[in-house]
Tab-separated table of C-alpha atoms in Angstrom:
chain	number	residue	atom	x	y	z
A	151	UNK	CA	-69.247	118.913	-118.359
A	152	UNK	CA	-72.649	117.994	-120.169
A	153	UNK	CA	-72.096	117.099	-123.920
A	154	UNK	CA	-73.876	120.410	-125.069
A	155	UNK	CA	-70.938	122.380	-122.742
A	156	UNK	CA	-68.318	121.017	-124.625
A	157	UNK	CA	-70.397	122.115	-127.818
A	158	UNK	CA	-70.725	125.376	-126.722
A	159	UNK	CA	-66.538	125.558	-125.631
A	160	UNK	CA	-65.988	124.405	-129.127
A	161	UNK	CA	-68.323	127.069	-130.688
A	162	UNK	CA	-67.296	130.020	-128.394
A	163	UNK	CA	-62.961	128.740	-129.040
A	164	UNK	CA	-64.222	129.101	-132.774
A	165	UNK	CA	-65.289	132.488	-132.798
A	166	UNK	CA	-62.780	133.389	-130.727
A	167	UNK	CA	-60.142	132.663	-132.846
A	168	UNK	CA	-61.692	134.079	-135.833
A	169	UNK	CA	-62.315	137.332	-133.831
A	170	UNK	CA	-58.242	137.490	-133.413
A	171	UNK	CA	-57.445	136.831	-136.739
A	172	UNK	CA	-59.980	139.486	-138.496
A	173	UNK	CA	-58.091	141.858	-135.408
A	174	UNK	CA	-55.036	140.884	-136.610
A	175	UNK	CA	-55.852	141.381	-140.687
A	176	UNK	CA	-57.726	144.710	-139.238
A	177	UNK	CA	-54.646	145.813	-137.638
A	178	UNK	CA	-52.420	144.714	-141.113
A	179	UNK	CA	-55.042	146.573	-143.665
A	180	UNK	CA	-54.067	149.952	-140.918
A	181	UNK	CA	-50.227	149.509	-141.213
A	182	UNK	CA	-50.464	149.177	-144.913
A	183	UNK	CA	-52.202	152.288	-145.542
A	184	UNK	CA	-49.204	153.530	-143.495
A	185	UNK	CA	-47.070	156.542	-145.888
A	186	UNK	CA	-45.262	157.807	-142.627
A	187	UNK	CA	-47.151	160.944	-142.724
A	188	UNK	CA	-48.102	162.180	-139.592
A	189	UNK	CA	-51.726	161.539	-139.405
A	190	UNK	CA	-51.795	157.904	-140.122
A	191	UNK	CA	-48.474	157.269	-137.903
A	192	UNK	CA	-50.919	158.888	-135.182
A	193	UNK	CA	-54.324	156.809	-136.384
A	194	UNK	CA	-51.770	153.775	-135.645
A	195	UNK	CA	-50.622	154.945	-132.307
A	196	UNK	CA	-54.094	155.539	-131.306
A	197	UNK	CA	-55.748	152.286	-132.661
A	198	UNK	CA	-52.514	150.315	-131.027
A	199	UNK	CA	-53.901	150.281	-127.914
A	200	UNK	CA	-57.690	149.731	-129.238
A	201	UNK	CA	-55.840	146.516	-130.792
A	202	UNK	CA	-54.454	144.822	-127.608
A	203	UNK	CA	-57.844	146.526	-125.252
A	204	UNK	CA	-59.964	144.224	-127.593
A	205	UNK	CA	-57.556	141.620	-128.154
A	206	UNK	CA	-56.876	140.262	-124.590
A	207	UNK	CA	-60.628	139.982	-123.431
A	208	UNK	CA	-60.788	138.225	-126.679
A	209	UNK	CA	-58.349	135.498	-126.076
A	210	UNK	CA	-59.128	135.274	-122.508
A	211	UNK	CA	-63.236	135.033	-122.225
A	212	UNK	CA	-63.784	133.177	-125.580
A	213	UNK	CA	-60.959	131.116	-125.510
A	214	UNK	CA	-58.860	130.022	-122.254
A	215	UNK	CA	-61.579	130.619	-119.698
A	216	UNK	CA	-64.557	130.445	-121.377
A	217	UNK	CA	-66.058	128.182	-118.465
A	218	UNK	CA	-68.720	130.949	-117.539
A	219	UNK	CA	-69.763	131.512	-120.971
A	220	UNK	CA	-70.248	128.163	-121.544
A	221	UNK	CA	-72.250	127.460	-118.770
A	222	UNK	CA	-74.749	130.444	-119.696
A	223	UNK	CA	-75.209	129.201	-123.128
A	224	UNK	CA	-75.502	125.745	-122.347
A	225	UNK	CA	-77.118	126.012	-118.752
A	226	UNK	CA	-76.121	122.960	-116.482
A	227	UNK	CA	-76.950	118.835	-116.697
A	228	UNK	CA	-75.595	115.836	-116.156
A	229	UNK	CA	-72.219	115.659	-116.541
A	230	UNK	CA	-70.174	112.831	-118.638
A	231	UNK	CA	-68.088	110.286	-117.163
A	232	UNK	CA	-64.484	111.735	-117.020
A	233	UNK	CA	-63.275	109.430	-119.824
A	234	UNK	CA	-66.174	110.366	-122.266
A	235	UNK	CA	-65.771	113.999	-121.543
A	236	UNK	CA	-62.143	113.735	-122.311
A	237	UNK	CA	-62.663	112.254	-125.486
A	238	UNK	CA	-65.586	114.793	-126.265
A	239	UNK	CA	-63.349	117.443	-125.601
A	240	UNK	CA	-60.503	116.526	-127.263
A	241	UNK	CA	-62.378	115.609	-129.922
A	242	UNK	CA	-64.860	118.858	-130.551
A	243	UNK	CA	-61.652	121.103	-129.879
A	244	UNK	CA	-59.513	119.336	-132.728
A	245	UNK	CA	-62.477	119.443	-135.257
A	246	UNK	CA	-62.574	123.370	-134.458
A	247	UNK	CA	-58.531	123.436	-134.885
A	248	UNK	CA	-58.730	121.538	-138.267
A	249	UNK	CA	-61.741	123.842	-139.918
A	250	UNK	CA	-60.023	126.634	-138.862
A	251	UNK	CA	-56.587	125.260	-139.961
A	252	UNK	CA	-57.917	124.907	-143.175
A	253	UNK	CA	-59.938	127.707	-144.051
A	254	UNK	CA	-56.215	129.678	-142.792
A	255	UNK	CA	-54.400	126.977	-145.289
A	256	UNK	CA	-56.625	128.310	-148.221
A	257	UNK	CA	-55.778	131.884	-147.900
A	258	UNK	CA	-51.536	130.941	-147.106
A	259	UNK	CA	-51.187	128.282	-149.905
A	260	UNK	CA	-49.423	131.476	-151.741
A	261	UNK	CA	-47.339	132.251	-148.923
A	262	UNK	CA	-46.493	128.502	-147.950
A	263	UNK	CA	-45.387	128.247	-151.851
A	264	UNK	CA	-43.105	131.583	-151.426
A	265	UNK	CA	-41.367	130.014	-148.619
A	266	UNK	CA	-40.567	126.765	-150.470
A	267	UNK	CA	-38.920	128.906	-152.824
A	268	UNK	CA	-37.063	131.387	-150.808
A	269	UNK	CA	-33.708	129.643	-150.753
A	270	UNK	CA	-33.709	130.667	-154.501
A	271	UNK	CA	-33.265	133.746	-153.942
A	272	UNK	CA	-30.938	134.097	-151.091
A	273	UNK	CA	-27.757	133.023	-153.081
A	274	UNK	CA	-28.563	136.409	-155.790
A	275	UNK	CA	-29.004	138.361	-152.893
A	276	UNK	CA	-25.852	137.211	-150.927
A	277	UNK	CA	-23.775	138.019	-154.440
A	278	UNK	CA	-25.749	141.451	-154.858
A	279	UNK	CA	-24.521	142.005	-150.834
A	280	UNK	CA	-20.577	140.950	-151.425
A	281	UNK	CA	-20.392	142.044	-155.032
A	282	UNK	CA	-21.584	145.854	-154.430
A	283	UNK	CA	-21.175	146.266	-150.733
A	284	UNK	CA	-24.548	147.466	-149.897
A	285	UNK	CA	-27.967	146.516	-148.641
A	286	UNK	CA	-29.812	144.867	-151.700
A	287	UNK	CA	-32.492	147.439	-152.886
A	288	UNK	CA	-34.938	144.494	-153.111
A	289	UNK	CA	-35.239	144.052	-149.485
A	290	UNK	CA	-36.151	147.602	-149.087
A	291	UNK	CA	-39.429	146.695	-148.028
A	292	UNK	CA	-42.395	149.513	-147.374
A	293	UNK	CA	-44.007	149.565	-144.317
A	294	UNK	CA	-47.279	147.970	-145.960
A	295	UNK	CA	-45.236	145.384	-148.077
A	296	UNK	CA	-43.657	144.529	-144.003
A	297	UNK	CA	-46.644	144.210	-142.421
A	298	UNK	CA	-48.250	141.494	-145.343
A	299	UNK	CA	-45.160	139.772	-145.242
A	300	UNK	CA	-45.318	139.504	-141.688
A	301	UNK	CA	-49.214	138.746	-141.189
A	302	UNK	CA	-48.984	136.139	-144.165
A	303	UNK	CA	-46.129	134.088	-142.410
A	304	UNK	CA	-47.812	134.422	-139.080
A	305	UNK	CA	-51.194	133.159	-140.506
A	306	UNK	CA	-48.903	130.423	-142.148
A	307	UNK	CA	-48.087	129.203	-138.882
A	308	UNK	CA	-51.030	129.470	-137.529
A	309	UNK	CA	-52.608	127.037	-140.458
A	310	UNK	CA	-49.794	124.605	-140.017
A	311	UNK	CA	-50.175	124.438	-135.931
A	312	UNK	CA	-53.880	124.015	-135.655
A	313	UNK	CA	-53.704	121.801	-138.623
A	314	UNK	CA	-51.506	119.397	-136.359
A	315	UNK	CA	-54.483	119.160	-133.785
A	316	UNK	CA	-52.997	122.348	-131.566
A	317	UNK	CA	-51.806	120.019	-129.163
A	318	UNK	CA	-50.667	122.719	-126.173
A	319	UNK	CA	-53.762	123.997	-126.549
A	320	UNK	CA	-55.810	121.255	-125.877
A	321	UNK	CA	-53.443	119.856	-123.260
A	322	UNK	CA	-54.323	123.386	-121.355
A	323	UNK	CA	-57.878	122.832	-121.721
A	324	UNK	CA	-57.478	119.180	-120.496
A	325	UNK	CA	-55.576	120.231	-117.251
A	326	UNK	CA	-58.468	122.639	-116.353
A	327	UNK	CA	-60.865	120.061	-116.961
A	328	UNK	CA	-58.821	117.745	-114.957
A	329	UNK	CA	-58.664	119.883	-111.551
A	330	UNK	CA	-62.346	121.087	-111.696
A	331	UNK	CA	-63.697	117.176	-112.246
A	332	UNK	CA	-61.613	115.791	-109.682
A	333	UNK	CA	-64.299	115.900	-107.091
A	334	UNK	CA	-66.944	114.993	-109.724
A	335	UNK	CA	-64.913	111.730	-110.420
A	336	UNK	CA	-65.249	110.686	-106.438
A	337	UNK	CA	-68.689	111.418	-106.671
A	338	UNK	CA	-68.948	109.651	-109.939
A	339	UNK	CA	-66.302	106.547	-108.471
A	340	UNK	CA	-68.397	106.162	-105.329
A	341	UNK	CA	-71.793	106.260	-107.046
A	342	UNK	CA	-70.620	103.141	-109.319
A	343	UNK	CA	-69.344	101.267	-106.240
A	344	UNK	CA	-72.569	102.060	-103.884
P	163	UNK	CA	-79.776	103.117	-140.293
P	164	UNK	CA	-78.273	104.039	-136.917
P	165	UNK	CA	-77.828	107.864	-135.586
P	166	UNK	CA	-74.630	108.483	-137.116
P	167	UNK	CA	-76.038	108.047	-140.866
P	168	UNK	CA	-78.774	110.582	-139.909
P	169	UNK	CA	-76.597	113.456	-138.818
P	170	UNK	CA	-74.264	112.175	-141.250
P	171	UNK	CA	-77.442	113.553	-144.026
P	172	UNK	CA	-77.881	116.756	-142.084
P	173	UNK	CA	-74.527	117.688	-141.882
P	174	UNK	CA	-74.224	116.685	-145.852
P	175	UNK	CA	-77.032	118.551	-147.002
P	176	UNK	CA	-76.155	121.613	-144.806
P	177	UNK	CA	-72.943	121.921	-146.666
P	178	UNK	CA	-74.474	121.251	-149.782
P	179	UNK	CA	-76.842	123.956	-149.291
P	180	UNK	CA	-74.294	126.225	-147.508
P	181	UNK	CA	-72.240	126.213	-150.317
P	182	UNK	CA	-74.587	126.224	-153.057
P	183	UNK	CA	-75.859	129.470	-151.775
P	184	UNK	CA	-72.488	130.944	-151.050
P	185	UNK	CA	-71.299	130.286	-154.906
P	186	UNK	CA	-74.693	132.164	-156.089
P	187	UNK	CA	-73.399	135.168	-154.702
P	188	UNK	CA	-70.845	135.320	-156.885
P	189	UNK	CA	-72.892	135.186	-159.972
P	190	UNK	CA	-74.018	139.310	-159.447
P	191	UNK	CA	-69.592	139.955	-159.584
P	192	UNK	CA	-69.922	138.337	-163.365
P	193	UNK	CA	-73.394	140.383	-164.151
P	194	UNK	CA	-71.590	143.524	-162.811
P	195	UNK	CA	-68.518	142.858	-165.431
P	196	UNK	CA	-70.575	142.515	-168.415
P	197	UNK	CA	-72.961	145.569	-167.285
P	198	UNK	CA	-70.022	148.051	-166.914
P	199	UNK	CA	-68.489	146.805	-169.668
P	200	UNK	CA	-70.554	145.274	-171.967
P	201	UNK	CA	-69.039	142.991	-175.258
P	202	UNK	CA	-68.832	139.709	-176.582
P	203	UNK	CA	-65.913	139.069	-174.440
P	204	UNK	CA	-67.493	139.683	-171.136
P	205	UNK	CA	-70.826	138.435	-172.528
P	206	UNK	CA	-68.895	135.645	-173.662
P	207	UNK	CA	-67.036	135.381	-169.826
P	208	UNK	CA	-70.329	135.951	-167.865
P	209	UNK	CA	-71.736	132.813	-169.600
P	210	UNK	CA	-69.054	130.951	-168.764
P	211	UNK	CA	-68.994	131.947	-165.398
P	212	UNK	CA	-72.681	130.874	-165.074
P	213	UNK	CA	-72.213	127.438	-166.698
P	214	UNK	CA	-69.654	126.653	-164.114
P	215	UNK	CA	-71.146	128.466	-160.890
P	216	UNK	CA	-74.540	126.636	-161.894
P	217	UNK	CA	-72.428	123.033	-162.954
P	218	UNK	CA	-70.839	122.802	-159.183
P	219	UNK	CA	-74.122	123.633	-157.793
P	220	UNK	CA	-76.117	121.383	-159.690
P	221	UNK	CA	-73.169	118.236	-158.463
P	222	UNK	CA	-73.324	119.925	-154.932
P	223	UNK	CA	-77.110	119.629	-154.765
P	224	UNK	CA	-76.543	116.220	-156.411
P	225	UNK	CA	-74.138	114.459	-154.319
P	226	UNK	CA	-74.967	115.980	-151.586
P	227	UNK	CA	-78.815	116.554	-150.847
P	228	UNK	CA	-80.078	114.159	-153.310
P	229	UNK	CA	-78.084	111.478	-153.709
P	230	UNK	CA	-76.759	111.714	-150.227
P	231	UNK	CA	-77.379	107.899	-148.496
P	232	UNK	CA	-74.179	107.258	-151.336
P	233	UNK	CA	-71.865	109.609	-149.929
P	234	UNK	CA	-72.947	108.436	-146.191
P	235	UNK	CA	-72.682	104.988	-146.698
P	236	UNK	CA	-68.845	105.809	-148.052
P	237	UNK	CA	-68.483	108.056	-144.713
P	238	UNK	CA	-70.073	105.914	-142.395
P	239	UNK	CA	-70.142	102.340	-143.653
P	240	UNK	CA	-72.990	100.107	-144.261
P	241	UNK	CA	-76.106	100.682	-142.778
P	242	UNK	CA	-76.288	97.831	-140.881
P	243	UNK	CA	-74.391	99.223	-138.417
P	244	UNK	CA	-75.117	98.821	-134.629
P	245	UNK	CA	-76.108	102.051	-132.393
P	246	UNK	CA	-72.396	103.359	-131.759
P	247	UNK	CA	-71.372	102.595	-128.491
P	248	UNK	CA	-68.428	103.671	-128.119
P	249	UNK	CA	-68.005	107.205	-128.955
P	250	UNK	CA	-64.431	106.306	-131.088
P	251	UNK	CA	-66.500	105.756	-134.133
P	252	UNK	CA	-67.441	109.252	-134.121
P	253	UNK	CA	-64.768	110.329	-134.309
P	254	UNK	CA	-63.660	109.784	-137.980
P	255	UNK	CA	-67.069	110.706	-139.736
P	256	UNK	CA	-66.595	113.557	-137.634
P	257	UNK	CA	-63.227	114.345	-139.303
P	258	UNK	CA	-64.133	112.981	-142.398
P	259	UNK	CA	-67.522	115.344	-142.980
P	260	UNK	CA	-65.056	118.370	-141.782
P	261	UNK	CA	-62.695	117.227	-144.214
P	262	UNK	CA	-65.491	117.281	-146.889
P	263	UNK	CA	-66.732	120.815	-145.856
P	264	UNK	CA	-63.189	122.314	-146.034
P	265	UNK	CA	-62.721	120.984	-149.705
P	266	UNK	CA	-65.991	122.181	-150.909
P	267	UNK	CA	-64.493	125.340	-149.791
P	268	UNK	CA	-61.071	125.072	-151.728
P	269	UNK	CA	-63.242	123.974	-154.721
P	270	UNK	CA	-65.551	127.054	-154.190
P	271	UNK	CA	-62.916	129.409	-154.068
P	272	UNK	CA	-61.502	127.767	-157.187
P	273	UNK	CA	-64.072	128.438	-159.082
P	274	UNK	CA	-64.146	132.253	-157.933
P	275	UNK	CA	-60.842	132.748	-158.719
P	276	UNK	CA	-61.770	131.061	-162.068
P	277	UNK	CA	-64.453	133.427	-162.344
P	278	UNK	CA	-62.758	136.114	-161.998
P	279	UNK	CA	-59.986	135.807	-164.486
P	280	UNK	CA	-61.900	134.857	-166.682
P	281	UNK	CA	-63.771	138.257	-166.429
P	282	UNK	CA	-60.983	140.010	-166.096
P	283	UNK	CA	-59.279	138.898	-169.091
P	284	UNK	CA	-62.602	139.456	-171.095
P	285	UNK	CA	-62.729	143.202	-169.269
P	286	UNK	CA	-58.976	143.466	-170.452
P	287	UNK	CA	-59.334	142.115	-173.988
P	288	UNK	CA	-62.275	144.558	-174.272
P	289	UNK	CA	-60.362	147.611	-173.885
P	290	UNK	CA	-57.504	146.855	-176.058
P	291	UNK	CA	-57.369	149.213	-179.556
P	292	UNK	CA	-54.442	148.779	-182.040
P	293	UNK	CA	-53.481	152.364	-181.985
P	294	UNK	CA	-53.113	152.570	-178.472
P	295	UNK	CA	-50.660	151.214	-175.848
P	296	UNK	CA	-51.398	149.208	-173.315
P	297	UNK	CA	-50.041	149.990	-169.846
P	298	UNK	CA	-51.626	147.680	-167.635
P	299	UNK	CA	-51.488	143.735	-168.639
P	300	UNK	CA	-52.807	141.271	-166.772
P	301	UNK	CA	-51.341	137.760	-166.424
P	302	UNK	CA	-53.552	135.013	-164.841
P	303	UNK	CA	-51.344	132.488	-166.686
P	304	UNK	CA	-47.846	133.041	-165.127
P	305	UNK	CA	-46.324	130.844	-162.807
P	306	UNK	CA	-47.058	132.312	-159.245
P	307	UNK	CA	-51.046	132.421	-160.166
P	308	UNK	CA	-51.157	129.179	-161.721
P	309	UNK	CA	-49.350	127.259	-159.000
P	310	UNK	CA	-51.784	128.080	-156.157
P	311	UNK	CA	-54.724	127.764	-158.466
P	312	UNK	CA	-53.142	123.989	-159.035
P	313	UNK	CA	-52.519	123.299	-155.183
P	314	UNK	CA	-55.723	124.854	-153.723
P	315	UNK	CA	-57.555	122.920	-156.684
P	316	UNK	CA	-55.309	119.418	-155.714
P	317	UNK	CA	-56.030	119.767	-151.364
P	318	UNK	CA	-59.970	120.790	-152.482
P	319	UNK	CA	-60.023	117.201	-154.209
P	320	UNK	CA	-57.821	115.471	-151.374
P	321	UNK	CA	-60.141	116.848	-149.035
P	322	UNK	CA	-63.295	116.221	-150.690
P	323	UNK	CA	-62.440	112.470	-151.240
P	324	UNK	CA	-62.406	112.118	-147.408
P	325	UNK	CA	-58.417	113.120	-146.678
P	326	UNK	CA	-58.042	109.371	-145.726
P	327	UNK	CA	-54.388	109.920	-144.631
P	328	UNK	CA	-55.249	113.008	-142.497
P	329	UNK	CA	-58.133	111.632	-140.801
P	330	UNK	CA	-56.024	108.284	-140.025
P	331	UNK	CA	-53.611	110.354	-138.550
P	332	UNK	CA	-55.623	112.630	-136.674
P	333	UNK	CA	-57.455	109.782	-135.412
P	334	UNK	CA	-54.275	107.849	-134.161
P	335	UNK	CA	-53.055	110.852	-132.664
P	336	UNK	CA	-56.926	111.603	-130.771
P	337	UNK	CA	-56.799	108.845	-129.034
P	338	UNK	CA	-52.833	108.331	-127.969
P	339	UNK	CA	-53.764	111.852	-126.441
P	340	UNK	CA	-56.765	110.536	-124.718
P	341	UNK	CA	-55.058	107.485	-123.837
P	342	UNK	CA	-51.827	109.709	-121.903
P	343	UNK	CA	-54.803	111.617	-119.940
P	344	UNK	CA	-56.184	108.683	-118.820
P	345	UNK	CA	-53.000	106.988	-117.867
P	346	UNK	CA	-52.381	110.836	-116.106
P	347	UNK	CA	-55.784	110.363	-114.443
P	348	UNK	CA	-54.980	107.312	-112.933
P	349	UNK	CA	-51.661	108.037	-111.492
P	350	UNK	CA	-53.078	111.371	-109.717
């Protein structure tokens, strides 16, 4: 891969991810307007399969094989030695991970903080559970109150992963790069010994 | 000066400008307060708003377009640096400048959130009569707002200041990855 390729893989992964999470916040802001009435229990049921439709091409052509994508944007050169275009890619792939990580940290610093403090208020609810024998009416959540808490946590996690360099990730992206420029490192290896 | 300390600049002043523009358009969110209700609380509030939206611009365009061979020598080191070989020493700056760009943005989104309690509690104030109850009170000073104001205000700094700890580890943890490929390479 030419250093502009890796660019462009690092631009494309980018977008991609920010495509999934506006899906995702898309698909919350739906559920939340959610009263169990039978028109917008229907607009859900219909836009459920509009969600995952979009979603997979998503994840798949801007973000694990974005190879052809890349090579249209970027058109073809010559390629880096195997241990530069490691490092390149590596390298642009974690700097996407870590803007993204933290522009996703900014908007779960609330959430993060509600975590920290939930073991507060597990002992008052265990008491409310064994003192009055029922379901505490504060974890009667709403359908809309559900689907923030659950988008919020899994945006949390989603901060706190890419913000560790999303290591699997890259890894993947490594081992593709690996079996395509296995012939181009003969090449490369008998080039430097002719 | 070597190539580094150049796109070091460009990348500087890009955020600079970036973000100088992005905290203008919050400036009309301020006008619109005072216009739909207009007083000496959200006149009061509006000016406010616009001595701190234009403050962080004017030390954005500061720091970062004009006084911006500072800032890069900090990033990069001096500027008698040779032509980077190796492409390692990219790879903090790199970190570093994202580092930067992601605090501006906590600090930016400080200040909006500053912004707009401070309008708010000039719109609220506003419409508050003896004779009449008030339903709806608004709290920008209670614990859960103040906390994440606090932390998103403490990480903006961190980051702006060049995360040193962060980018360390990042860094360390770059190149035992690269270095476990490589060993991988060589055994296939």
């Amino acid at each position: 891969m030419t250093k502009m390729q890796i660019i462009a893989k690092a631009v494309l992964t980018f977008i991609g991810l920010s495509a999934i999470v506006n899906l995702c916040q898309n698909l919350r802001t739906l559920i939340s307007t959610t009263q169990a009435q039978d028109t917008s229990m229907f607009r859900i049921i219909l836009f459920l399969p509009v969600f995952i439709i979009s979603l997979i091409p998503i994840a798949y052509f801007l973000i694990f094989k974005n190879d052809w994508l890349v090579y249209k944007m970027a058109g073809s050169g010559e390629n880096l030695n195997p241990e530069r275009e490691t490092l390149w890619l590596v390298v642009s792939l974690k700097l996407v991970a870590i803007l993204y990580g933290l522009m996703l940290l900014l908007a779960s610093i609330p959430t993060i903080l509600n975590i920290i403090v939930l073991p507060l208020h597990i002992r008052p609810l265990v008491n409310e559970i064994f003192t009055y024998k029922t379901f505490p009416k504060s974890l009667n959540f709403t359908p809309s109150q559900w689907s923030y808490m659950i988008y919020n946590f899994l945006q949390a996690i989603l901060a706190a992963y890419l913000l560790y360099g999303w290591p699997q990730f890259i890894r993947f992206q490594l081992n593709i790069q690996k079996t395509k420029s296995l012939p181009n490192q003969k090449q490369y290896i008998e080039g430097i010994e002719k | 000066m070597n190539k580094m300390h150049t796109l070091t600049k460009i990348i500087l002043s890009s955020i600079g400008i970036f973000f100088s523009i992005r905290l203008l358009s919050s400036l009309p969110i301020a006008v619109s307060y005072f216009y739909s209700k207009p007083s000496w609380e959200t006149a009061g509030a509006l000016l406010f708003s616009l001595l701190l939206v234009a403050g962080l611009i004017g030390l954005l365009l500061y720091f970062l377009v004009y006084q911006h061979d500072k800032l890069t020598k900090k990033i990069i080191g001096s500027e008698q640096l040779p032509e980077p070989d190796s492409q390692v020493q990219w790879l903090p700056a790199a970190l570093r400048l994202i580092c930067i760009a992601g605090g501006i943005y906590f600090i930016n989104t400080v200040i909006w959130q500053t912004t707009y309690v401070i309008s708010q509690l000039a719109a609220f104030k506003s419409h508050t009569y003896a004779n009449y109850k008030v339903f709806h009170t608004y709290t920008p000073f209670s614990f859960g707002n103040i906390l994440p104001w606090i932390i998103t205000l403490a990480i903006g700094i961190y980051l702006v200041c060049g995360a040193p700890h962060f980018v360390r580890w990042q860094v360390k943890k770059t190149l035992r990855q690269c270095k476990t490929n490589k060993q991988q390479q060589d055994a296939d």
